Amino acid sequence: SAVVFPKKIATEQQSLMLVKRLLAVAVSCITYLRGIFPESAYGTRYMDDVCVKILREDKNCPGSSQLVKWMLGCYDALQKKYVSLAVSHFHLTNCCLFLQTVTECYHFKFKYTQHGPLLDFGSRDHSGSPVPCADTKRASILLIRKIYVLMQNLSPLPSDVCLTMKLLYYDEVTPPDYQPPGFKEAKCEGLMFNQEPTYLNVGEVPTPFHLLKLKITTEKQRMENVEKNFLKE
C-alpha cells in the first residue's frame, strides 16, 4: 500500500531500485493527470501522506499494458547500463513516418558512475560526481507534489495524440543488436513542435549515488495557468 524508499543507499542495487521507483511514480503521475488511461489502469499507493496513482497492466486497456512493458524494457537497459536517454512524448496522430510533430515531451537522461546509476533529467552541467545526501524521502515527495501541481495547471492535450517512448544508448558499451523487451529499432528520424515550446525544470532528488532531475517540454500556449516560478528557459 506504500511506495517505500530506502532510508540509506549503500549499494548499487539500492540505488537502481530507487531510480526505478521514482521513474515509475513520475511516469504514472504524468499519464494519470494528463488523462491518458482510464482509472482502472492505475492502483493507489502512498508516499508518506501523498496519495499517488501507479500504472499497472490492465487487460481492458492495451495502452497501459504496453507502457508497462516499455518501462520494464527501460529497466532492463538501465540494469545493463546501456540506456543514456529515455524520451516519452505525446505526438499528433497525423504526423508522417519520418518526422513526428510533438506537443509535449518528457526527458529522462541516465548517467552512470562507479558508485551506481546517475539519473539526470535534462541537466546540461552536472559533473556526474556524487552529491551530499539530502533528505531523499522529502525531496521525492516534493518532486511528486510539483508534478501534480504542474499537470493540474497545464491546458489539456489535443484529443488526437499518441504516447511514444524512445530509448537512446551509449554506443561504446551497448551491443549493436541489443533491443530491450518491448522495443525495436526506431524509424522516425526527428521530432518537432508545431507551436513554440517552453522548457521546464520541475525539481530534483539528490542522493550519494545519483541525481534525479525532471525536465518537461510543452507548447508555450499550454502554460497560461502555470505560476511563473515553474518556468526556466
mmCIF file with all atom_site columns, C-alpha atoms in Angstrom:
data_model
loop_
_atom_site.group_PDB
_atom_site.id
_atom_site.type_symbol
_atom_site.label_atom_id
_atom_site.label_alt_id
_atom_site.label_comp_id
_atom_site.label_asym_id
_atom_site.label_entity_id
_atom_site.label_seq_id
_atom_site.pdbx_PDB_ins_code
_atom_site.Cartn_x
_atom_site.Cartn_y
_atom_site.Cartn_z
_atom_site.occupancy
_atom_site.B_iso_or_equiv
_atom_site.pdbx_formal_charge
_atom_site.auth_seq_id
_atom_site.auth_comp_id
_atom_site.auth_asym_id
_atom_site.auth_atom_id
_atom_site.pdbx_PDB_model_num
ATOM 1   C CA . SER A 1 1   ? 0.000  0.000  0.000   1.00 0.00 ? 1   SER A CA 1
ATOM 2   C CA . ALA A 1 2   ? 3.029  2.304  0.136   1.00 0.00 ? 2   ALA A CA 1
ATOM 3   C CA . VAL A 1 3   ? 5.845  3.387  -2.182  1.00 0.00 ? 3   VAL A CA 1
ATOM 4   C CA . VAL A 1 4   ? 8.831  2.602  0.031   1.00 0.00 ? 4   VAL A CA 1
ATOM 5   C CA . PHE A 1 5   ? 12.140 4.359  -0.425  1.00 0.00 ? 5   PHE A CA 1
ATOM 6   C CA . PRO A 1 6   ? 15.286 3.070  1.286   1.00 0.00 ? 6   PRO A CA 1
ATOM 7   C CA . LYS A 1 7   ? 16.421 5.061  4.312   1.00 0.00 ? 7   LYS A CA 1
ATOM 8   C CA . LYS A 1 8   ? 20.033 4.565  3.300   1.00 0.00 ? 8   LYS A CA 1
ATOM 9   C CA . ILE A 1 9   ? 21.546 3.901  -0.125  1.00 0.00 ? 9   ILE A CA 1
ATOM 10  C CA . ALA A 1 10  ? 24.688 1.871  0.498   1.00 0.00 ? 10  ALA A CA 1
ATOM 11  C CA . THR A 1 11  ? 24.773 -0.384 -2.576  1.00 0.00 ? 11  THR A CA 1
ATOM 12  C CA . GLU A 1 12  ? 24.375 -0.119 -6.326  1.00 0.00 ? 12  GLU A CA 1
ATOM 13  C CA . GLN A 1 13  ? 21.279 -2.343 -6.152  1.00 0.00 ? 13  GLN A CA 1
ATOM 14  C CA . GLN A 1 14  ? 19.592 0.037  -3.705  1.00 0.00 ? 14  GLN A CA 1
ATOM 15  C CA . SER A 1 15  ? 20.397 2.953  -5.981  1.00 0.00 ? 15  SER A CA 1
ATOM 16  C CA . LEU A 1 16  ? 18.937 1.133  -9.009  1.00 0.00 ? 16  LEU A CA 1
ATOM 17  C CA . MET A 1 17  ? 15.785 0.321  -7.059  1.00 0.00 ? 17  MET A CA 1
ATOM 18  C CA . LEU A 1 18  ? 15.332 3.954  -6.068  1.00 0.00 ? 18  LEU A CA 1
ATOM 19  C CA . VAL A 1 19  ? 15.795 5.111  -9.669  1.00 0.00 ? 19  VAL A CA 1
ATOM 20  C CA . LYS A 1 20  ? 13.221 2.584  -10.889 1.00 0.00 ? 20  LYS A CA 1
ATOM 21  C CA . ARG A 1 21  ? 10.644 3.547  -8.262  1.00 0.00 ? 21  ARG A CA 1
ATOM 22  C CA . LEU A 1 22  ? 10.973 7.267  -8.848  1.00 0.00 ? 22  LEU A CA 1
ATOM 23  C CA . LEU A 1 23  ? 10.758 6.736  -12.607 1.00 0.00 ? 23  LEU A CA 1
ATOM 24  C CA . ALA A 1 24  ? 7.624  4.602  -12.195 1.00 0.00 ? 24  ALA A CA 1
ATOM 25  C CA . VAL A 1 25  ? 5.948  7.153  -9.909  1.00 0.00 ? 25  VAL A CA 1
ATOM 26  C CA . ALA A 1 26  ? 6.808  10.077 -12.207 1.00 0.00 ? 26  ALA A CA 1
ATOM 27  C CA . VAL A 1 27  ? 5.555  8.384  -15.394 1.00 0.00 ? 27  VAL A CA 1
ATOM 28  C CA . SER A 1 28  ? 2.420  7.137  -13.636 1.00 0.00 ? 28  SER A CA 1
ATOM 29  C CA . CYS A 1 29  ? 1.569  10.573 -12.219 1.00 0.00 ? 29  CYS A CA 1
ATOM 30  C CA . ILE A 1 30  ? 2.111  12.258 -15.580 1.00 0.00 ? 30  ILE A CA 1
ATOM 31  C CA . THR A 1 31  ? -0.071 9.857  -17.571 1.00 0.00 ? 31  THR A CA 1
ATOM 32  C CA . TYR A 1 32  ? -2.764 9.824  -14.874 1.00 0.00 ? 32  TYR A CA 1
ATOM 33  C CA . LEU A 1 33  ? -3.054 13.598 -14.558 1.00 0.00 ? 33  LEU A CA 1
ATOM 34  C CA . ARG A 1 34  ? -2.899 14.075 -18.351 1.00 0.00 ? 34  ARG A CA 1
ATOM 35  C CA . GLY A 1 35  ? -5.866 11.700 -18.665 1.00 0.00 ? 35  GLY A CA 1
ATOM 36  C CA . ILE A 1 36  ? -4.111 9.205  -20.928 1.00 0.00 ? 36  ILE A CA 1
ATOM 37  C CA . PHE A 1 37  ? -5.550 5.998  -19.445 1.00 0.00 ? 37  PHE A CA 1
ATOM 38  C CA . PRO A 1 38  ? -8.755 5.163  -17.530 1.00 0.00 ? 38  PRO A CA 1
ATOM 39  C CA . GLU A 1 39  ? -8.926 4.868  -13.751 1.00 0.00 ? 39  GLU A CA 1
ATOM 40  C CA . SER A 1 40  ? -8.838 1.060  -13.969 1.00 0.00 ? 40  SER A CA 1
ATOM 41  C CA . ALA A 1 41  ? -5.269 1.201  -15.323 1.00 0.00 ? 41  ALA A CA 1
ATOM 42  C CA . TYR A 1 42  ? -3.923 2.532  -12.009 1.00 0.00 ? 42  TYR A CA 1
ATOM 43  C CA . GLY A 1 43  ? -3.503 1.304  -8.470  1.00 0.00 ? 43  GLY A CA 1
ATOM 44  C CA . THR A 1 44  ? -3.444 3.596  -5.429  1.00 0.00 ? 44  THR A CA 1
ATOM 45  C CA . ARG A 1 45  ? -0.273 3.923  -3.348  1.00 0.00 ? 45  ARG A CA 1
ATOM 46  C CA . TYR A 1 46  ? 1.010  6.352  -0.728  1.00 0.00 ? 46  TYR A CA 1
ATOM 47  C CA . MET A 1 47  ? 4.260  8.271  -0.394  1.00 0.00 ? 47  MET A CA 1
ATOM 48  C CA . ASP A 1 48  ? 4.081  9.408  3.200   1.00 0.00 ? 48  ASP A CA 1
ATOM 49  C CA . ASP A 1 49  ? 0.832  11.415 3.200   1.00 0.00 ? 49  ASP A CA 1
ATOM 50  C CA . VAL A 1 50  ? 0.729  11.858 -0.575  1.00 0.00 ? 50  VAL A CA 1
ATOM 51  C CA . CYS A 1 51  ? -1.648 9.607  -2.496  1.00 0.00 ? 51  CYS A CA 1
ATOM 52  C CA . VAL A 1 52  ? -0.224 8.593  -5.893  1.00 0.00 ? 52  VAL A CA 1
ATOM 53  C CA . LYS A 1 53  ? -1.509 6.521  -8.782  1.00 0.00 ? 53  LYS A CA 1
ATOM 54  C CA . ILE A 1 54  ? 0.761  3.749  -10.082 1.00 0.00 ? 54  ILE A CA 1
ATOM 55  C CA . LEU A 1 55  ? 0.303  2.410  -13.597 1.00 0.00 ? 55  LEU A CA 1
ATOM 56  C CA . ARG A 1 56  ? -0.396 -1.307 -13.892 1.00 0.00 ? 56  ARG A CA 1
ATOM 57  C CA . GLU A 1 57  ? -1.202 -3.811 -16.610 1.00 0.00 ? 57  GLU A CA 1
ATOM 58  C CA . ASP A 1 58  ? -4.926 -3.733 -17.373 1.00 0.00 ? 58  ASP A CA 1
ATOM 59  C CA . LYS A 1 59  ? -6.288 -6.329 -19.790 1.00 0.00 ? 59  LYS A CA 1
ATOM 60  C CA . ASN A 1 60  ? -9.076 -3.911 -20.714 1.00 0.00 ? 60  ASN A CA 1
ATOM 61  C CA . CYS A 1 61  ? -6.588 -1.154 -21.570 1.00 0.00 ? 61  CYS A CA 1
ATOM 62  C CA . PRO A 1 62  ? -3.915 -2.363 -24.039 1.00 0.00 ? 62  PRO A CA 1
ATOM 63  C CA . GLY A 1 63  ? -2.242 1.055  -23.992 1.00 0.00 ? 63  GLY A CA 1
ATOM 64  C CA . SER A 1 64  ? -1.422 0.927  -20.283 1.00 0.00 ? 64  SER A CA 1
ATOM 65  C CA . SER A 1 65  ? -0.126 -2.637 -20.621 1.00 0.00 ? 65  SER A CA 1
ATOM 66  C CA . GLN A 1 66  ? 2.129  -1.505 -23.465 1.00 0.00 ? 66  GLN A CA 1
ATOM 67  C CA . LEU A 1 67  ? 3.568  1.355  -21.397 1.00 0.00 ? 67  LEU A CA 1
ATOM 68  C CA . VAL A 1 68  ? 4.247  -1.046 -18.507 1.00 0.00 ? 68  VAL A CA 1
ATOM 69  C CA . LYS A 1 69  ? 6.183  -3.273 -20.936 1.00 0.00 ? 69  LYS A CA 1
ATOM 70  C CA . TRP A 1 70  ? 8.167  -0.254 -22.144 1.00 0.00 ? 70  TRP A CA 1
ATOM 71  C CA . MET A 1 71  ? 9.035  0.620  -18.556 1.00 0.00 ? 71  MET A CA 1
ATOM 72  C CA . LEU A 1 72  ? 10.242 -2.939 -17.924 1.00 0.00 ? 72  LEU A CA 1
ATOM 73  C CA . GLY A 1 73  ? 12.335 -2.739 -21.088 1.00 0.00 ? 73  GLY A CA 1
ATOM 74  C CA . CYS A 1 74  ? 13.826 0.528  -19.880 1.00 0.00 ? 74  CYS A CA 1
ATOM 75  C CA . TYR A 1 75  ? 14.649 -1.162 -16.567 1.00 0.00 ? 75  TYR A CA 1
ATOM 76  C CA . ASP A 1 76  ? 16.488 -3.913 -18.471 1.00 0.00 ? 76  ASP A CA 1
ATOM 77  C CA . ALA A 1 77  ? 18.623 -1.352 -20.302 1.00 0.00 ? 77  ALA A CA 1
ATOM 78  C CA . LEU A 1 78  ? 19.171 0.559  -17.055 1.00 0.00 ? 78  LEU A CA 1
ATOM 79  C CA . GLN A 1 79  ? 20.310 -2.594 -15.251 1.00 0.00 ? 79  GLN A CA 1
ATOM 80  C CA . LYS A 1 80  ? 22.824 -3.274 -18.031 1.00 0.00 ? 80  LYS A CA 1
ATOM 81  C CA . LYS A 1 81  ? 23.982 0.390  -18.031 1.00 0.00 ? 81  LYS A CA 1
ATOM 82  C CA . TYR A 1 82  ? 23.195 0.739  -21.745 1.00 0.00 ? 82  TYR A CA 1
ATOM 83  C CA . VAL A 1 83  ? 20.465 3.390  -21.841 1.00 0.00 ? 83  VAL A CA 1
ATOM 84  C CA . SER A 1 84  ? 21.509 7.040  -21.974 1.00 0.00 ? 84  SER A CA 1
ATOM 85  C CA . LEU A 1 85  ? 18.169 8.742  -22.646 1.00 0.00 ? 85  LEU A CA 1
ATOM 86  C CA . ALA A 1 86  ? 14.516 7.744  -22.363 1.00 0.00 ? 86  ALA A CA 1
ATOM 87  C CA . VAL A 1 87  ? 12.120 10.132 -24.080 1.00 0.00 ? 87  VAL A CA 1
ATOM 88  C CA . SER A 1 88  ? 8.373  9.906  -23.530 1.00 0.00 ? 88  SER A CA 1
ATOM 89  C CA . HIS A 1 89  ? 6.381  12.214 -25.745 1.00 0.00 ? 89  HIS A CA 1
ATOM 90  C CA . PHE A 1 90  ? 2.866  12.904 -26.948 1.00 0.00 ? 90  PHE A CA 1
ATOM 91  C CA . HIS A 1 91  ? 2.704  13.385 -30.702 1.00 0.00 ? 91  HIS A CA 1
ATOM 92  C CA . LEU A 1 92  ? -0.103 14.120 -33.138 1.00 0.00 ? 92  LEU A CA 1
ATOM 93  C CA . THR A 1 93  ? -1.523 11.091 -34.917 1.00 0.00 ? 93  THR A CA 1
ATOM 94  C CA . ASN A 1 94  ? -1.451 12.684 -38.375 1.00 0.00 ? 94  ASN A CA 1
ATOM 95  C CA . CYS A 1 95  ? 2.356  13.058 -38.500 1.00 0.00 ? 95  CYS A CA 1
ATOM 96  C CA . CYS A 1 96  ? 4.456  11.438 -41.202 1.00 0.00 ? 96  CYS A CA 1
ATOM 97  C CA . LEU A 1 97  ? 6.602  8.325  -40.773 1.00 0.00 ? 97  LEU A CA 1
ATOM 98  C CA . PHE A 1 98  ? 9.948  10.108 -40.585 1.00 0.00 ? 98  PHE A CA 1
ATOM 99  C CA . LEU A 1 99  ? 9.019  13.219 -38.602 1.00 0.00 ? 99  LEU A CA 1
ATOM 100 C CA . GLN A 1 100 ? 6.735  13.357 -35.561 1.00 0.00 ? 100 GLN A CA 1
ATOM 101 C CA . THR A 1 101 ? 5.002  16.583 -34.559 1.00 0.00 ? 101 THR A CA 1
ATOM 102 C CA . VAL A 1 102 ? 5.330  16.631 -30.779 1.00 0.00 ? 102 VAL A CA 1
ATOM 103 C CA . THR A 1 103 ? 3.033  18.529 -28.444 1.00 0.00 ? 103 THR A CA 1
ATOM 104 C CA . GLU A 1 104 ? 4.569  17.543 -25.074 1.00 0.00 ? 104 GLU A CA 1
ATOM 105 C CA . CYS A 1 105 ? 7.808  15.763 -24.160 1.00 0.00 ? 105 CYS A CA 1
ATOM 106 C CA . TYR A 1 106 ? 9.463  14.305 -21.038 1.00 0.00 ? 106 TYR A CA 1
ATOM 107 C CA . HIS A 1 107 ? 13.239 13.714 -20.973 1.00 0.00 ? 107 HIS A CA 1
ATOM 108 C CA . PHE A 1 108 ? 14.829 11.106 -18.702 1.00 0.00 ? 108 PHE A CA 1
ATOM 109 C CA . LYS A 1 109 ? 18.602 11.177 -19.076 1.00 0.00 ? 109 LYS A CA 1
ATOM 110 C CA . PHE A 1 110 ? 20.742 8.488  -17.445 1.00 0.00 ? 110 PHE A CA 1
ATOM 111 C CA . LYS A 1 111 ? 24.409 8.677  -16.483 1.00 0.00 ? 111 LYS A CA 1
ATOM 112 C CA . TYR A 1 112 ? 26.480 6.092  -14.652 1.00 0.00 ? 112 TYR A CA 1
ATOM 113 C CA . THR A 1 113 ? 29.297 6.415  -12.129 1.00 0.00 ? 113 THR A CA 1
ATOM 114 C CA . GLN A 1 114 ? 31.450 3.911  -10.279 1.00 0.00 ? 114 GLN A CA 1
ATOM 115 C CA . HIS A 1 115 ? 29.011 4.256  -7.397  1.00 0.00 ? 115 HIS A CA 1
ATOM 116 C CA . GLY A 1 116 ? 25.941 3.299  -9.422  1.00 0.00 ? 116 GLY A CA 1
ATOM 117 C CA . PRO A 1 117 ? 23.495 4.822  -11.918 1.00 0.00 ? 117 PRO A CA 1
ATOM 118 C CA . LEU A 1 118 ? 23.014 8.567  -12.174 1.00 0.00 ? 118 LEU A CA 1
ATOM 119 C CA . LEU A 1 119 ? 19.548 9.603  -13.312 1.00 0.00 ? 119 LEU A CA 1
ATOM 120 C CA . ASP A 1 120 ? 19.722 13.133 -14.670 1.00 0.00 ? 120 ASP A CA 1
ATOM 121 C CA . PHE A 1 121 ? 16.612 14.654 -16.223 1.00 0.00 ? 121 PHE A CA 1
ATOM 122 C CA . GLY A 1 122 ? 17.755 17.231 -18.749 1.00 0.00 ? 122 GLY A CA 1
ATOM 123 C CA . SER A 1 123 ? 20.797 18.521 -16.868 1.00 0.00 ? 123 SER A CA 1
ATOM 124 C CA . ARG A 1 124 ? 23.447 20.160 -19.042 1.00 0.00 ? 124 ARG A CA 1
ATOM 125 C CA . ASP A 1 125 ? 26.089 20.936 -16.460 1.00 0.00 ? 125 ASP A CA 1
ATOM 126 C CA . HIS A 1 126 ? 26.097 18.109 -13.916 1.00 0.00 ? 126 HIS A CA 1
ATOM 127 C CA . SER A 1 127 ? 29.571 16.705 -13.374 1.00 0.00 ? 127 SER A CA 1
ATOM 128 C CA . GLY A 1 128 ? 28.496 13.157 -12.565 1.00 0.00 ? 128 GLY A CA 1
ATOM 129 C CA . SER A 1 129 ? 30.149 13.273 -9.138  1.00 0.00 ? 129 SER A CA 1
ATOM 130 C CA . PRO A 1 130 ? 28.363 12.016 -6.009  1.00 0.00 ? 130 PRO A CA 1
ATOM 131 C CA . VAL A 1 131 ? 26.492 14.722 -4.139  1.00 0.00 ? 131 VAL A CA 1
ATOM 132 C CA . PRO A 1 132 ? 25.899 15.070 -0.400  1.00 0.00 ? 132 PRO A CA 1
ATOM 133 C CA . CYS A 1 133 ? 22.858 13.076 0.622   1.00 0.00 ? 133 CYS A CA 1
ATOM 134 C CA . ALA A 1 134 ? 19.867 15.303 1.283   1.00 0.00 ? 134 ALA A CA 1
ATOM 135 C CA . ASP A 1 135 ? 16.593 14.083 2.746   1.00 0.00 ? 135 ASP A CA 1
ATOM 136 C CA . THR A 1 136 ? 15.768 11.758 -0.154  1.00 0.00 ? 136 THR A CA 1
ATOM 137 C CA . LYS A 1 137 ? 12.277 10.992 1.064   1.00 0.00 ? 137 LYS A CA 1
ATOM 138 C CA . ARG A 1 138 ? 11.364 14.650 1.493   1.00 0.00 ? 138 ARG A CA 1
ATOM 139 C CA . ALA A 1 139 ? 12.846 15.586 -1.886  1.00 0.00 ? 139 ALA A CA 1
ATOM 140 C CA . SER A 1 140 ? 10.990 12.732 -3.589  1.00 0.00 ? 140 SER A CA 1
ATOM 141 C CA . ILE A 1 141 ? 7.656  13.768 -2.128  1.00 0.00 ? 141 ILE A CA 1
ATOM 142 C CA . LEU A 1 142 ? 8.284  17.404 -3.063  1.00 0.00 ? 142 LEU A CA 1
ATOM 143 C CA . LEU A 1 143 ? 9.055  16.416 -6.661  1.00 0.00 ? 143 LEU A CA 1
ATOM 144 C CA . ILE A 1 144 ? 5.830  14.416 -6.965  1.00 0.00 ? 144 ILE A CA 1
ATOM 145 C CA . ARG A 1 145 ? 3.826  17.267 -5.448  1.00 0.00 ? 145 ARG A CA 1
ATOM 146 C CA . LYS A 1 146 ? 5.301  19.654 -8.025  1.00 0.00 ? 146 LYS A CA 1
ATOM 147 C CA . ILE A 1 147 ? 4.359  17.246 -10.816 1.00 0.00 ? 147 ILE A CA 1
ATOM 148 C CA . TYR A 1 148 ? 0.789  17.192 -9.506  1.00 0.00 ? 148 TYR A CA 1
ATOM 149 C CA . VAL A 1 149 ? 0.570  20.990 -9.366  1.00 0.00 ? 149 VAL A CA 1
ATOM 150 C CA . LEU A 1 150 ? 2.073  21.410 -12.825 1.00 0.00 ? 150 LEU A CA 1
ATOM 151 C CA . MET A 1 151 ? -0.032 18.730 -14.519 1.00 0.00 ? 151 MET A CA 1
ATOM 152 C CA . GLN A 1 152 ? -3.223 20.138 -12.994 1.00 0.00 ? 152 GLN A CA 1
ATOM 153 C CA . ASN A 1 153 ? -2.463 23.618 -14.324 1.00 0.00 ? 153 ASN A CA 1
ATOM 154 C CA . LEU A 1 154 ? -1.372 22.755 -17.857 1.00 0.00 ? 154 LEU A CA 1
ATOM 155 C CA . SER A 1 155 ? -4.001 23.164 -20.542 1.00 0.00 ? 155 SER A CA 1
ATOM 156 C CA . PRO A 1 156 ? -5.379 19.840 -21.861 1.00 0.00 ? 156 PRO A CA 1
ATOM 157 C CA . LEU A 1 157 ? -3.620 17.870 -24.557 1.00 0.00 ? 157 LEU A CA 1
ATOM 158 C CA . PRO A 1 158 ? -5.221 17.634 -28.015 1.00 0.00 ? 158 PRO A CA 1
ATOM 159 C CA . SER A 1 159 ? -7.606 14.716 -28.436 1.00 0.00 ? 159 SER A CA 1
ATOM 160 C CA . ASP A 1 160 ? -5.656 13.189 -31.341 1.00 0.00 ? 160 ASP A CA 1
ATOM 161 C CA . VAL A 1 161 ? -2.366 12.330 -29.618 1.00 0.00 ? 161 VAL A CA 1
ATOM 162 C CA . CYS A 1 162 ? -0.372 9.137  -29.180 1.00 0.00 ? 162 CYS A CA 1
ATOM 163 C CA . LEU A 1 163 ? 2.157  8.317  -26.473 1.00 0.00 ? 163 LEU A CA 1
ATOM 164 C CA . THR A 1 164 ? 5.559  7.019  -27.567 1.00 0.00 ? 164 THR A CA 1
ATOM 165 C CA . MET A 1 165 ? 8.696  6.055  -25.657 1.00 0.00 ? 165 MET A CA 1
ATOM 166 C CA . LYS A 1 166 ? 12.111 6.106  -27.289 1.00 0.00 ? 166 LYS A CA 1
ATOM 167 C CA . LEU A 1 167 ? 15.428 4.919  -25.830 1.00 0.00 ? 167 LEU A CA 1
ATOM 168 C CA . LEU A 1 168 ? 18.910 6.092  -26.794 1.00 0.00 ? 168 LEU A CA 1
ATOM 169 C CA . TYR A 1 169 ? 22.029 4.172  -25.825 1.00 0.00 ? 169 TYR A CA 1
ATOM 170 C CA . TYR A 1 170 ? 25.720 4.564  -25.078 1.00 0.00 ? 170 TYR A CA 1
ATOM 171 C CA . ASP A 1 171 ? 27.123 3.078  -28.283 1.00 0.00 ? 171 ASP A CA 1
ATOM 172 C CA . GLU A 1 172 ? 30.530 2.307  -26.817 1.00 0.00 ? 172 GLU A CA 1
ATOM 173 C CA . VAL A 1 173 ? 29.098 -0.283 -24.387 1.00 0.00 ? 173 VAL A CA 1
ATOM 174 C CA . THR A 1 174 ? 25.808 -1.355 -25.995 1.00 0.00 ? 174 THR A CA 1
ATOM 175 C CA . PRO A 1 175 ? 25.851 -4.404 -28.335 1.00 0.00 ? 175 PRO A CA 1
ATOM 176 C CA . PRO A 1 176 ? 24.768 -3.372 -31.867 1.00 0.00 ? 176 PRO A CA 1
ATOM 177 C CA . ASP A 1 177 ? 21.904 -5.872 -31.905 1.00 0.00 ? 177 ASP A CA 1
ATOM 178 C CA . TYR A 1 178 ? 20.600 -5.103 -28.402 1.00 0.00 ? 178 TYR A CA 1
ATOM 179 C CA . GLN A 1 179 ? 16.923 -4.277 -28.072 1.00 0.00 ? 179 GLN A CA 1
ATOM 180 C CA . PRO A 1 180 ? 15.236 -4.426 -24.640 1.00 0.00 ? 180 PRO A CA 1
ATOM 181 C CA . PRO A 1 181 ? 11.872 -6.202 -24.320 1.00 0.00 ? 181 PRO A CA 1
ATOM 182 C CA . GLY A 1 182 ? 9.078  -4.204 -25.951 1.00 0.00 ? 182 GLY A CA 1
ATOM 183 C CA . PHE A 1 183 ? 11.357 -2.108 -28.196 1.00 0.00 ? 183 PHE A CA 1
ATOM 184 C CA . LYS A 1 184 ? 12.547 -2.209 -31.786 1.00 0.00 ? 184 LYS A CA 1
ATOM 185 C CA . GLU A 1 185 ? 14.873 -0.087 -33.883 1.00 0.00 ? 185 GLU A CA 1
ATOM 186 C CA . ALA A 1 186 ? 13.376 3.360  -34.459 1.00 0.00 ? 186 ALA A CA 1
ATOM 187 C CA . LYS A 1 187 ? 12.487 4.541  -37.955 1.00 0.00 ? 187 LYS A CA 1
ATOM 188 C CA . CYS A 1 188 ? 11.448 8.081  -37.104 1.00 0.00 ? 188 CYS A CA 1
ATOM 189 C CA . GLU A 1 189 ? 14.276 10.498 -37.893 1.00 0.00 ? 189 GLU A CA 1
ATOM 190 C CA . GLY A 1 190 ? 13.273 13.516 -35.822 1.00 0.00 ? 190 GLY A CA 1
ATOM 191 C CA . LEU A 1 191 ? 10.876 15.394 -33.559 1.00 0.00 ? 191 LEU A CA 1
ATOM 192 C CA . MET A 1 192 ? 9.472  18.888 -33.953 1.00 0.00 ? 192 MET A CA 1
ATOM 193 C CA . PHE A 1 193 ? 6.977  21.084 -32.123 1.00 0.00 ? 193 PHE A CA 1
ATOM 194 C CA . ASN A 1 194 ? 4.077  22.541 -34.073 1.00 0.00 ? 194 ASN A CA 1
ATOM 195 C CA . GLN A 1 195 ? 3.912  25.504 -31.654 1.00 0.00 ? 195 GLN A CA 1
ATOM 196 C CA . GLU A 1 196 ? 6.625  27.409 -29.775 1.00 0.00 ? 196 GLU A CA 1
ATOM 197 C CA . PRO A 1 197 ? 7.969  25.132 -26.984 1.00 0.00 ? 197 PRO A CA 1
ATOM 198 C CA . THR A 1 198 ? 8.690  26.020 -23.359 1.00 0.00 ? 198 THR A CA 1
ATOM 199 C CA . TYR A 1 199 ? 11.199 24.147 -21.193 1.00 0.00 ? 199 TYR A CA 1
ATOM 200 C CA . LEU A 1 200 ? 10.553 23.417 -17.522 1.00 0.00 ? 200 LEU A CA 1
ATOM 201 C CA . ASN A 1 201 ? 12.903 22.110 -14.844 1.00 0.00 ? 201 ASN A CA 1
ATOM 202 C CA . VAL A 1 202 ? 10.470 20.821 -12.240 1.00 0.00 ? 202 VAL A CA 1
ATOM 203 C CA . GLY A 1 203 ? 12.757 19.649 -9.422  1.00 0.00 ? 203 GLY A CA 1
ATOM 204 C CA . GLU A 1 204 ? 15.478 17.276 -8.302  1.00 0.00 ? 204 GLU A CA 1
ATOM 205 C CA . VAL A 1 205 ? 16.187 14.466 -5.843  1.00 0.00 ? 205 VAL A CA 1
ATOM 206 C CA . PRO A 1 206 ? 19.847 14.100 -4.755  1.00 0.00 ? 206 PRO A CA 1
ATOM 207 C CA . THR A 1 207 ? 21.419 11.012 -3.177  1.00 0.00 ? 207 THR A CA 1
ATOM 208 C CA . PRO A 1 208 ? 25.069 9.977  -2.745  1.00 0.00 ? 208 PRO A CA 1
ATOM 209 C CA . PHE A 1 209 ? 24.726 7.797  -5.862  1.00 0.00 ? 209 PHE A CA 1
ATOM 210 C CA . HIS A 1 210 ? 22.640 9.763  -8.329  1.00 0.00 ? 210 HIS A CA 1
ATOM 211 C CA . LEU A 1 211 ? 20.770 12.953 -9.053  1.00 0.00 ? 211 LEU A CA 1
ATOM 212 C CA . LEU A 1 212 ? 17.262 12.969 -10.456 1.00 0.00 ? 212 LEU A CA 1
ATOM 213 C CA . LYS A 1 213 ? 16.008 15.979 -12.386 1.00 0.00 ? 213 LYS A CA 1
ATOM 214 C CA . LEU A 1 214 ? 12.719 16.231 -14.231 1.00 0.00 ? 214 LEU A CA 1
ATOM 215 C CA . LYS A 1 215 ? 12.599 18.243 -17.452 1.00 0.00 ? 215 LYS A CA 1
ATOM 216 C CA . ILE A 1 216 ? 9.398  18.819 -19.415 1.00 0.00 ? 216 ILE A CA 1
ATOM 217 C CA . THR A 1 217 ? 8.941  20.460 -22.790 1.00 0.00 ? 217 THR A CA 1
ATOM 218 C CA . THR A 1 218 ? 5.459  21.617 -23.738 1.00 0.00 ? 218 THR A CA 1
ATOM 219 C CA . GLU A 1 219 ? 3.869  24.178 -26.030 1.00 0.00 ? 219 GLU A CA 1
ATOM 220 C CA . LYS A 1 220 ? 4.097  27.698 -24.633 1.00 0.00 ? 220 LYS A CA 1
ATOM 221 C CA . GLN A 1 221 ? 0.382  28.382 -25.060 1.00 0.00 ? 221 GLN A CA 1
ATOM 222 C CA . ARG A 1 222 ? -0.354 25.489 -22.674 1.00 0.00 ? 222 ARG A CA 1
ATOM 223 C CA . MET A 1 223 ? 1.435  27.332 -19.857 1.00 0.00 ? 223 MET A CA 1
ATOM 224 C CA . GLU A 1 224 ? -1.121 30.110 -19.334 1.00 0.00 ? 224 GLU A CA 1
ATOM 225 C CA . ASN A 1 225 ? -2.303 28.790 -15.964 1.00 0.00 ? 225 ASN A CA 1
ATOM 226 C CA . VAL A 1 226 ? 1.080  27.785 -14.574 1.00 0.00 ? 226 VAL A CA 1
ATOM 227 C CA . GLU A 1 227 ? 2.784  30.021 -12.000 1.00 0.00 ? 227 GLU A CA 1
ATOM 228 C CA . LYS A 1 228 ? 5.881  31.839 -13.190 1.00 0.00 ? 228 LYS A CA 1
ATOM 229 C CA . ASN A 1 229 ? 8.183  30.103 -10.713 1.00 0.00 ? 229 ASN A CA 1
ATOM 230 C CA . PHE A 1 230 ? 7.806  26.870 -12.709 1.00 0.00 ? 230 PHE A CA 1
ATOM 231 C CA . LEU A 1 231 ? 9.361  28.496 -15.781 1.00 0.00 ? 231 LEU A CA 1
ATOM 232 C CA . LYS A 1 232 ? 13.066 28.307 -16.538 1.00 0.00 ? 232 LYS A CA 1
ATOM 233 C CA . GLU A 1 233 ? 14.080 28.789 -20.137 1.00 0.00 ? 233 GLU A CA 1
#
